[in-house]
Each structure stands twice: as structure tokens, then as C-alpha cells.
Amino acid sequence: MPNANRGAVGFRSDEFEPEYDRPSKSELKRQSNELQKLGEQLIEAPRDRVKRVPMPDEVKDAILMAQTITNHEGRRRQLQYVGKMMRSLDEEEVAVIQRTIESWKGTSKAEAAALHALERRREKLLADDKALTQLLGEHPELDAQHLRTLIRNARKEQAENKPPKAYREIFQILKDLAKAPKAAAEGDGEEESGDESGE
């Protein structure tokens, strides 16, 4: 018959173990994976953006180096190295990098929405002559004859499956028009402040 008291000596086995405030192994692994992913996001980002991220130079250099490696095994090793470098950062440095990446997402969405709006406007110009009249009404400074020629050429390019030279040029004109109000608004702000001091 088994002894019910066997192994029980009057205290818990963990009673005399020191208490650790350290995170568990699984928590450390999760944090390590998150930092690895953060490094990978930076590697996938455009170089000019990465260069502007506030972080230690050795981490930035490791990321920029990873962007240039095309060899699969070499890239894998560099990714591991970037992960190791990311784990060397303190919490504040990681938080700054995360905030920077989050701000890119917001900017990217706004930029994408603006580009889609320009693409829709270009499609309207090609589909409907009234759209050109409306555009010229909003921007009388535009060269109407040049735009008509571009639209005609773009339609021809599409019909004949030719390279979209005029099609792209129309987009560039629309893009420049979208930038103009921002530049004008910044200029107006400076003029207004000048006017106020003049009065």
C-alpha cells in the first residue's frame, strides 16, 4: 500500500527558492521575436527613411548593410545580426523606433490616398471631355492645348498598347497641381505675417 505521506516533509519545494522578477523564458523569446520583426520592418523600409530613424549608428549600419545583401544565406545571417543589435537597445530607443515606423504607416496611407485620387482624376480626363473643362476652370493657368494633346495621345497609347508616355505626363501635371496649393499656402502665411507687421 502506498504511503500517503511519502515525499511530504512539511514544507513546499519552492518555499526556499529566491523569487525572481525576471521575465520568463517564453516572455523573453516573445520580446526577442518582436525586436527581430522590428528590425525586419526597418530592412524592408526605403533607405532614406531608415537613415532618418533616431538609433545608434552601429544598428543603422547593420540595417543598411542588410538592405544591400542579395545572397540568401548572407542575408539570413545579417538578419540575425540585426536582431542581435536590436536586442542591445534599451526600451526608450525601441519605443522611438516603433513610433517612427507607426508614423510612416500614417504618412504612407495619406500618400497612397492622394495618389489614388490623382489616378481617378486622370481616368476621368481620359473618359470625359467635361473633366478637362472642369480642371481648366479650377486652374486657368494650365495650357489647355497642351493638355488636350496629351489626353488625345494617352487615349491613342491605350488603344494601340503603346508605352504610356502621355498618360504618365498627365499624372505628373496633376501631381504638380496638387503640390502647388501647399506651397502657395506656406507662402501666403509668410506674406500675411509680413502684412500684419506693416500695418
Coordinates of C-alpha atoms in Angstrom, one line a residue:
M1 CA 0.0 0.0 0.0
P2 CA 1.5 3.4 -1.0
N3 CA 2.4 5.7 1.8
A4 CA 0.3 9.0 1.5
N5 CA 3.0 11.0 3.4
R6 CA 5.9 9.9 1.2
G7 CA 7.7 12.8 -0.1
A8 CA 5.9 15.3 2.1
V9 CA 8.4 16.7 4.7
G10 CA 6.3 19.6 6.0
F11 CA 7.4 22.4 3.5
R12 CA 6.8 23.3 -0.1
S13 CA 9.6 22.5 -2.5
D14 CA 9.6 26.1 -3.8
E15 CA 9.4 27.7 -0.4
F16 CA 13.1 28.5 -0.1
E17 CA 13.8 29.4 -3.7
P18 CA 14.6 33.1 -4.2
E19 CA 11.8 35.0 -6.1
Y20 CA 12.8 36.3 -9.5
D21 CA 11.4 39.5 -11.0
R22 CA 12.9 38.5 -14.3
P23 CA 10.6 37.7 -17.3
S24 CA 10.0 34.1 -18.1
K25 CA 11.9 32.3 -20.9
S26 CA 8.7 32.5 -23.1
E27 CA 8.3 36.2 -22.4
L28 CA 12.0 36.8 -23.3
K29 CA 11.5 34.8 -26.5
R30 CA 8.4 36.8 -27.4
Q31 CA 10.3 40.1 -26.8
S32 CA 13.2 38.8 -28.9
N33 CA 10.9 37.9 -31.8
E34 CA 9.2 41.4 -31.7
L35 CA 12.6 43.1 -31.9
Q36 CA 13.6 40.8 -34.8
K37 CA 10.4 41.8 -36.6
L38 CA 11.1 45.5 -35.9
G39 CA 14.5 45.1 -37.4
E40 CA 13.0 43.3 -40.5
Q41 CA 10.5 46.2 -40.9
L42 CA 13.4 48.6 -41.0
I43 CA 15.3 46.5 -43.5
E44 CA 12.2 46.5 -45.8
A45 CA 11.8 50.3 -45.5
P46 CA 13.3 52.7 -48.0
R47 CA 16.9 53.6 -47.2
D48 CA 16.3 57.4 -46.9
R49 CA 13.7 56.7 -44.2
V50 CA 16.0 54.3 -42.3
K51 CA 18.8 56.9 -42.4
R52 CA 16.4 59.4 -40.6
V53 CA 15.4 57.0 -37.8
P54 CA 16.9 58.0 -34.4
M55 CA 19.0 55.0 -33.4
P56 CA 22.7 54.1 -32.7
D57 CA 24.9 54.2 -35.7
E58 CA 26.0 50.6 -35.5
V59 CA 22.4 49.4 -35.6
K60 CA 21.6 51.7 -38.5
D61 CA 24.7 50.5 -40.3
A62 CA 23.7 46.8 -39.8
I63 CA 20.2 47.5 -41.2
L64 CA 21.6 49.4 -44.2
M65 CA 24.1 46.6 -44.9
A66 CA 21.3 44.0 -44.8
Q67 CA 19.4 46.0 -47.5
T68 CA 22.3 45.6 -49.9
I69 CA 22.8 41.8 -49.4
T70 CA 21.1 39.7 -52.1
N71 CA 22.7 36.3 -51.2
H72 CA 20.1 34.2 -49.3
E73 CA 22.4 32.8 -46.7
G74 CA 24.3 36.1 -46.3
R75 CA 21.0 38.0 -45.9
R76 CA 19.8 35.4 -43.3
R77 CA 22.9 35.8 -41.2
Q78 CA 22.7 39.6 -41.5
L79 CA 19.0 39.5 -40.3
Q80 CA 20.1 37.5 -37.3
Y81 CA 22.8 40.1 -36.6
V82 CA 20.3 42.9 -36.9
G83 CA 18.1 41.1 -34.4
K84 CA 21.0 40.8 -32.0
M85 CA 21.7 44.5 -32.4
M86 CA 18.0 45.4 -31.8
R87 CA 18.1 43.4 -28.6
S88 CA 21.0 45.6 -27.4
L89 CA 18.8 48.7 -27.5
D90 CA 17.1 50.0 -24.3
E91 CA 13.4 50.4 -24.0
E92 CA 13.3 54.1 -24.9
E93 CA 15.4 53.5 -28.1
V94 CA 13.0 50.7 -29.1
A95 CA 9.9 52.9 -28.4
V96 CA 11.3 55.8 -30.6
I97 CA 11.9 53.3 -33.5
Q98 CA 8.3 51.9 -33.1
R99 CA 6.8 55.4 -33.0
T100 CA 8.8 56.3 -36.2
I101 CA 7.5 53.2 -38.0
E102 CA 4.0 53.9 -36.9
S103 CA 4.2 57.5 -38.3
W104 CA 5.4 56.0 -41.6
K105 CA 2.2 54.0 -41.8
G106 CA 0.0 57.0 -41.4
T107 CA 2.1 59.0 -43.9
S108 CA 2.0 56.1 -46.4
K109 CA -1.8 55.8 -46.1
A110 CA -2.2 59.5 -46.7
E111 CA 0.2 59.4 -49.6
A112 CA -1.5 56.4 -51.1
A113 CA -4.9 58.0 -50.8
A114 CA -3.7 61.2 -52.5
L115 CA -2.1 59.2 -55.4
H116 CA -5.3 57.2 -55.9
A117 CA -7.3 60.4 -56.1
L118 CA -4.9 61.7 -58.8
E119 CA -5.2 58.4 -60.7
R120 CA -9.0 58.7 -60.6
R121 CA -8.9 62.3 -61.9
R122 CA -6.6 61.2 -64.7
E123 CA -9.0 58.4 -65.7
K124 CA -11.9 61.0 -65.7
L125 CA -9.9 63.2 -68.0
L126 CA -9.4 60.4 -70.5
A127 CA -13.0 59.2 -70.2
D128 CA -14.9 62.5 -70.3
D129 CA -14.1 65.9 -72.0
K130 CA -16.1 67.7 -69.4
A131 CA -13.5 66.7 -66.8
L132 CA -10.9 68.8 -68.7
T133 CA -13.3 71.8 -68.8
Q134 CA -13.7 71.5 -65.0
L135 CA -9.9 71.2 -64.5
L136 CA -9.2 74.3 -66.6
G137 CA -11.9 76.1 -64.7
E138 CA -10.1 75.3 -61.4
H139 CA -6.6 76.0 -62.9
P140 CA -6.9 78.7 -65.6
E141 CA -3.1 78.9 -65.7
L142 CA -2.9 75.5 -67.4
D143 CA -2.0 75.2 -71.1
A144 CA -5.4 73.9 -72.4
Q145 CA -4.0 73.0 -75.9
H146 CA -1.1 71.0 -74.4
L147 CA -3.5 69.1 -72.1
R148 CA -5.9 68.3 -74.9
T149 CA -2.9 66.9 -77.0
L150 CA -1.7 64.8 -74.0
I151 CA -5.2 63.4 -73.4
R152 CA -5.6 62.6 -77.1
N153 CA -2.2 60.9 -77.1
A154 CA -2.9 59.0 -73.9
R155 CA -6.1 57.6 -75.4
K156 CA -4.2 56.6 -78.5
E157 CA -1.5 54.9 -76.4
Q158 CA -4.1 52.8 -74.6
A159 CA -5.9 51.9 -77.8
E160 CA -2.7 50.8 -79.5
N161 CA -1.0 49.3 -76.4
K162 CA 1.9 51.7 -76.7
P163 CA 4.1 52.8 -73.8
P164 CA 2.2 55.3 -71.6
K165 CA 4.3 58.4 -72.1
A166 CA 1.5 60.9 -72.3
Y167 CA -0.5 59.0 -69.7
R168 CA 2.4 59.5 -67.2
E169 CA 2.8 63.1 -68.2
I170 CA -0.8 63.9 -67.4
F171 CA -0.3 62.3 -64.0
Q172 CA 2.8 64.4 -63.4
I173 CA 0.8 67.6 -64.3
L174 CA -1.9 66.6 -61.8
K175 CA 0.7 65.8 -59.1
D176 CA 2.3 69.2 -59.6
L177 CA -1.1 70.9 -59.3
A178 CA -1.7 69.1 -56.0
K179 CA 1.7 70.3 -54.6
A180 CA 1.1 73.9 -55.7
P181 CA -1.6 74.8 -53.2
K182 CA 0.6 73.6 -50.3
A183 CA 3.5 75.7 -51.5
A184 CA 1.1 78.7 -52.0
A185 CA -0.4 78.3 -48.6
E186 CA 3.0 78.3 -47.0
G187 CA 3.9 81.4 -49.0
D188 CA 0.6 83.1 -48.0
G189 CA 1.3 82.5 -44.4
E190 CA 4.6 84.4 -44.6
E191 CA 3.0 87.3 -46.6
E192 CA 0.2 87.6 -44.0
S193 CA 2.6 87.9 -41.2
G194 CA 4.5 90.5 -43.2
D195 CA 1.3 92.5 -43.8
E196 CA 0.4 92.5 -40.2
S197 CA 3.7 94.0 -39.2
G198 CA 3.4 96.6 -42.0
E199 CA 0.1 97.9 -40.7

